Amino acid sequence: MLRLCSLLVLLALMPSAGAAAALEGHARVIDGDTLEIEGVRVRLFGIDAPERNQTCGERDLLWSCGEWATERLELLLGGGQVRCTGAERDRYGRLLATCEVDGQDVGARMVRSGAALAYRRYSMRYVGEEGRAQAEGTGVWSGPMQRPEDYRHSPPAPPPPGECAIKGNVSKNGRIYHLPGQADYDRTVISGPEERWFCSAREAESAGFRPARR
């Protein structure tokens, strides 16, 4: 009976064509522009944050801007009640919504703090906030940065020939290498300038990478 009631609530929250849906509750952050409330994935409308494994900065001064953007969203939500309103879904089934915490627009605060960009392809709503963050060199604007949309469309680096299948990844946790068969191997993408393929664990460790824990 409890499961049936929960299903009915979720169905009531899901929008029909053209109808606005409102979600409210505690949110789980997925990345810098995606969260989940009561099992419903929400994509913050009008902003585009760096991907979780994306790095920013110059070759010798790279930092994990994708992880930072995720942490920034978690900080802004603060574990409190989040209210999201939207009427459409994207191709992944996520509700496209504007979300508020304590009456403040979460998307606007993410862009203003330099943790996300105005997603001009879909909305010009946050262009002003982006302009101010860029002028002040805040967040991702503190140095060289690839726009998240361009980063997503960049082809992953192909593996070298032979048996060089060890993935060296750079994230907030440091420089880590993943062996085939490990838990995070398949979802690890070699893309940043400091990330590379290795032929042996010894080679990876000589380059300053440590083994993944799982």
mmCIF file of C-alpha atoms in Angstrom, residues 34-207:
data_model
loop_
_atom_site.group_PDB
_atom_site.id
_atom_site.type_symbol
_atom_site.label_atom_id
_atom_site.label_comp_id
_atom_site.label_asym_id
_atom_site.label_seq_id
_atom_site.Cartn_x
_atom_site.Cartn_y
_atom_site.Cartn_z
ATOM 1 C CA THR A 34 21.868 17.765 -11.840
ATOM 2 C CA LEU A 35 20.126 16.646 -8.661
ATOM 3 C CA GLU A 36 17.528 14.154 -7.538
ATOM 4 C CA ILE A 37 14.446 14.695 -5.393
ATOM 5 C CA GLU A 38 12.222 11.784 -4.339
ATOM 6 C CA GLY A 39 13.667 9.615 -7.096
ATOM 7 C CA VAL A 40 13.117 12.242 -9.811
ATOM 8 C CA ARG A 41 16.219 13.466 -11.670
ATOM 9 C CA VAL A 42 16.277 17.233 -12.183
ATOM 10 C CA ARG A 43 18.478 19.131 -14.632
ATOM 11 C CA LEU A 44 18.891 22.779 -13.632
ATOM 12 C CA PHE A 45 17.500 24.748 -16.560
ATOM 13 C CA GLY A 46 19.588 27.466 -18.180
ATOM 14 C CA ILE A 47 22.988 26.520 -16.728
ATOM 15 C CA ASP A 48 25.794 24.191 -17.762
ATOM 16 C CA ALA A 49 28.362 23.111 -15.161
ATOM 17 C CA PRO A 50 31.687 21.379 -15.802
ATOM 18 C CA GLU A 51 31.470 17.599 -16.026
ATOM 19 C CA ARG A 52 32.519 15.731 -12.878
ATOM 20 C CA ASN A 53 35.784 14.495 -14.381
ATOM 21 C CA GLN A 54 36.571 17.799 -16.114
ATOM 22 C CA THR A 55 39.645 19.810 -15.220
ATOM 23 C CA CYS A 56 40.322 23.516 -15.728
ATOM 24 C CA GLY A 57 43.420 25.676 -15.731
ATOM 25 C CA GLU A 58 46.753 25.407 -17.479
ATOM 26 C CA ARG A 59 48.764 22.261 -18.031
ATOM 27 C CA ASP A 60 50.937 22.711 -14.941
ATOM 28 C CA LEU A 61 48.151 24.177 -12.788
ATOM 29 C CA LEU A 62 45.169 21.936 -13.438
ATOM 30 C CA TRP A 63 42.361 21.703 -10.913
ATOM 31 C CA SER A 64 39.232 19.538 -10.740
ATOM 32 C CA CYS A 65 36.631 22.145 -11.627
ATOM 33 C CA GLY A 66 33.976 19.474 -12.238
ATOM 34 C CA GLU A 67 34.308 18.066 -8.736
ATOM 35 C CA TRP A 68 34.419 21.595 -7.340
ATOM 36 C CA ALA A 69 31.177 22.552 -9.128
ATOM 37 C CA THR A 70 29.493 19.468 -7.660
ATOM 38 C CA GLU A 71 30.669 20.410 -4.175
ATOM 39 C CA ARG A 72 29.541 23.992 -4.744
ATOM 40 C CA LEU A 73 26.001 22.836 -5.571
ATOM 41 C CA GLU A 74 25.944 20.663 -2.450
ATOM 42 C CA LEU A 75 27.024 23.685 -0.401
ATOM 43 C CA LEU A 76 24.338 25.921 -1.896
ATOM 44 C CA LEU A 77 21.608 23.370 -1.214
ATOM 45 C CA GLY A 78 22.870 22.946 2.332
ATOM 46 C CA GLY A 79 20.851 19.800 2.940
ATOM 47 C CA GLY A 80 17.648 21.845 3.212
ATOM 48 C CA GLN A 81 14.378 21.856 1.342
ATOM 49 C CA VAL A 82 14.702 22.438 -2.397
ATOM 50 C CA ARG A 83 11.778 23.482 -4.566
ATOM 51 C CA CYS A 84 11.974 22.877 -8.314
ATOM 52 C CA THR A 85 9.480 23.853 -11.006
ATOM 53 C CA GLY A 86 9.561 22.754 -14.638
ATOM 54 C CA ALA A 87 7.367 21.568 -17.500
ATOM 55 C CA GLU A 88 9.646 19.642 -19.864
ATOM 56 C CA ARG A 89 12.080 16.755 -19.811
ATOM 57 C CA ASP A 90 15.327 16.300 -21.678
ATOM 58 C CA ARG A 91 16.298 13.298 -23.786
ATOM 59 C CA TYR A 92 17.537 11.518 -20.662
ATOM 60 C CA GLY A 93 14.163 11.869 -18.945
ATOM 61 C CA ARG A 94 15.345 14.505 -16.470
ATOM 62 C CA LEU A 95 12.933 17.244 -15.476
ATOM 63 C CA LEU A 96 14.219 20.597 -16.740
ATOM 64 C CA ALA A 97 13.539 22.924 -13.851
ATOM 65 C CA THR A 98 14.358 26.113 -12.016
ATOM 66 C CA CYS A 99 15.137 25.349 -8.386
ATOM 67 C CA GLU A 100 15.101 27.518 -5.281
ATOM 68 C CA VAL A 101 16.452 27.254 -1.751
ATOM 69 C CA ASP A 102 15.148 29.778 0.767
ATOM 70 C CA GLY A 103 13.644 31.734 -2.120
ATOM 71 C CA GLN A 104 16.958 32.076 -3.980
ATOM 72 C CA ASP A 105 17.498 30.798 -7.519
ATOM 73 C CA VAL A 106 20.074 28.000 -7.339
ATOM 74 C CA GLY A 107 21.007 28.306 -11.015
ATOM 75 C CA ALA A 108 21.690 32.024 -10.665
ATOM 76 C CA ARG A 109 23.925 31.439 -7.648
ATOM 77 C CA MET A 110 25.863 28.676 -9.412
ATOM 78 C CA VAL A 111 26.571 30.898 -12.409
ATOM 79 C CA ARG A 112 27.337 33.951 -10.281
ATOM 80 C CA SER A 113 29.903 31.975 -8.253
ATOM 81 C CA GLY A 114 31.631 30.761 -11.403
ATOM 82 C CA ALA A 115 30.594 27.147 -10.813
ATOM 83 C CA ALA A 116 28.504 26.985 -13.994
ATOM 84 C CA LEU A 117 27.972 28.828 -17.268
ATOM 85 C CA ALA A 118 24.841 30.337 -18.737
ATOM 86 C CA TYR A 119 23.530 27.715 -21.165
ATOM 87 C CA ARG A 120 22.806 30.117 -24.025
ATOM 88 C CA ARG A 121 21.646 27.339 -26.319
ATOM 89 C CA TYR A 122 18.472 27.080 -24.223
ATOM 90 C CA SER A 123 18.168 30.286 -22.201
ATOM 91 C CA MET A 124 19.664 33.759 -21.791
ATOM 92 C CA ARG A 125 18.377 34.009 -18.216
ATOM 93 C CA TYR A 126 21.759 33.870 -16.495
ATOM 94 C CA VAL A 127 23.918 35.780 -18.965
ATOM 95 C CA GLY A 128 24.192 38.741 -16.566
ATOM 96 C CA GLU A 129 25.426 36.546 -13.714
ATOM 97 C CA GLU A 130 27.954 34.915 -16.044
ATOM 98 C CA GLY A 131 29.254 38.297 -17.206
ATOM 99 C CA ARG A 132 29.897 39.417 -13.639
ATOM 100 C CA ALA A 133 31.612 36.146 -12.679
ATOM 101 C CA GLN A 134 33.798 36.307 -15.779
ATOM 102 C CA ALA A 135 34.738 39.949 -15.173
ATOM 103 C CA GLU A 136 35.815 39.089 -11.613
ATOM 104 C CA GLY A 137 37.692 35.925 -12.608
ATOM 105 C CA THR A 138 35.537 33.834 -10.275
ATOM 106 C CA GLY A 139 35.523 30.032 -10.242
ATOM 107 C CA VAL A 140 36.059 28.515 -13.682
ATOM 108 C CA TRP A 141 36.838 32.006 -15.012
ATOM 109 C CA SER A 142 40.020 32.145 -12.927
ATOM 110 C CA GLY A 143 42.017 30.680 -15.817
ATOM 111 C CA PRO A 144 41.748 28.685 -19.055
ATOM 112 C CA MET A 145 38.559 26.661 -19.243
ATOM 113 C CA GLN A 146 36.863 24.517 -21.876
ATOM 114 C CA ARG A 147 33.127 25.065 -22.043
ATOM 115 C CA PRO A 148 31.333 21.968 -20.695
ATOM 116 C CA GLU A 149 29.424 21.483 -23.940
ATOM 117 C CA ASP A 150 32.676 21.459 -25.927
ATOM 118 C CA TYR A 151 34.248 19.121 -23.383
ATOM 119 C CA ARG A 152 31.372 16.638 -23.749
ATOM 120 C CA HIS A 153 31.727 16.625 -27.508
ATOM 121 C CA SER A 154 35.498 16.147 -27.464
ATOM 122 C CA PRO A 155 36.312 12.595 -28.534
ATOM 123 C CA PRO A 156 37.970 10.541 -25.807
ATOM 124 C CA ALA A 157 41.612 9.798 -26.340
ATOM 125 C CA PRO A 158 41.918 6.439 -28.134
ATOM 126 C CA PRO A 159 43.867 3.727 -26.331
ATOM 127 C CA PRO A 160 47.388 3.205 -27.647
ATOM 128 C CA PRO A 161 48.096 0.033 -29.612
ATOM 129 C CA GLY A 162 49.010 -3.161 -27.841
ATOM 130 C CA GLU A 163 48.167 -3.924 -24.247
ATOM 131 C CA CYS A 164 48.421 -0.386 -22.841
ATOM 132 C CA ALA A 165 44.946 -0.442 -21.301
ATOM 133 C CA ILE A 166 45.601 1.117 -17.872
ATOM 134 C CA LYS A 167 43.759 4.430 -17.442
ATOM 135 C CA GLY A 168 45.506 7.284 -15.638
ATOM 136 C CA ASN A 169 42.856 9.701 -14.358
ATOM 137 C CA VAL A 170 43.204 13.078 -12.609
ATOM 138 C CA SER A 171 40.518 14.198 -10.131
ATOM 139 C CA LYS A 172 40.159 15.891 -6.755
ATOM 140 C CA ASN A 173 41.394 12.628 -5.244
ATOM 141 C CA GLY A 174 44.683 12.955 -7.078
ATOM 142 C CA ARG A 175 46.342 11.043 -9.892
ATOM 143 C CA ILE A 176 44.909 7.535 -9.954
ATOM 144 C CA TYR A 177 45.291 4.652 -12.371
ATOM 145 C CA HIS A 178 42.569 2.081 -13.041
ATOM 146 C CA LEU A 179 43.165 -1.474 -14.202
ATOM 147 C CA PRO A 180 40.750 -3.334 -16.506
ATOM 148 C CA GLY A 181 38.104 -5.062 -14.430
ATOM 149 C CA GLN A 182 38.163 -2.594 -11.534
ATOM 150 C CA ALA A 183 34.919 -0.967 -10.367
ATOM 151 C CA ASP A 184 35.432 2.452 -11.956
ATOM 152 C CA TYR A 185 37.377 1.365 -15.020
ATOM 153 C CA ASP A 186 34.550 1.451 -17.584
ATOM 154 C CA ARG A 187 33.244 4.879 -16.574
ATOM 155 C CA THR A 188 36.700 6.465 -16.424
ATOM 156 C CA VAL A 189 37.319 8.542 -19.553
ATOM 157 C CA ILE A 190 40.770 9.686 -20.634
ATOM 158 C CA SER A 191 40.262 13.258 -21.763
ATOM 159 C CA GLY A 192 42.277 15.858 -19.831
ATOM 160 C CA PRO A 193 45.773 16.876 -20.930
ATOM 161 C CA GLU A 194 47.296 15.259 -17.828
ATOM 162 C CA GLU A 195 45.399 11.995 -18.268
ATOM 163 C CA ARG A 196 46.915 9.146 -20.252
ATOM 164 C CA TRP A 197 47.095 5.439 -20.945
ATOM 165 C CA PHE A 198 49.780 3.237 -19.407
ATOM 166 C CA CYS A 199 51.163 -0.140 -20.377
ATOM 167 C CA SER A 200 51.994 -1.258 -16.836
ATOM 168 C CA ALA A 201 51.321 -0.366 -13.216
ATOM 169 C CA ARG A 202 55.014 0.382 -12.812
ATOM 170 C CA GLU A 203 54.877 2.913 -15.648
ATOM 171 C CA ALA A 204 51.818 4.601 -14.098
ATOM 172 C CA GLU A 205 53.428 4.818 -10.673
ATOM 173 C CA SER A 206 56.625 6.221 -12.170
ATOM 174 C CA ALA A 207 54.486 9.017 -13.664
#
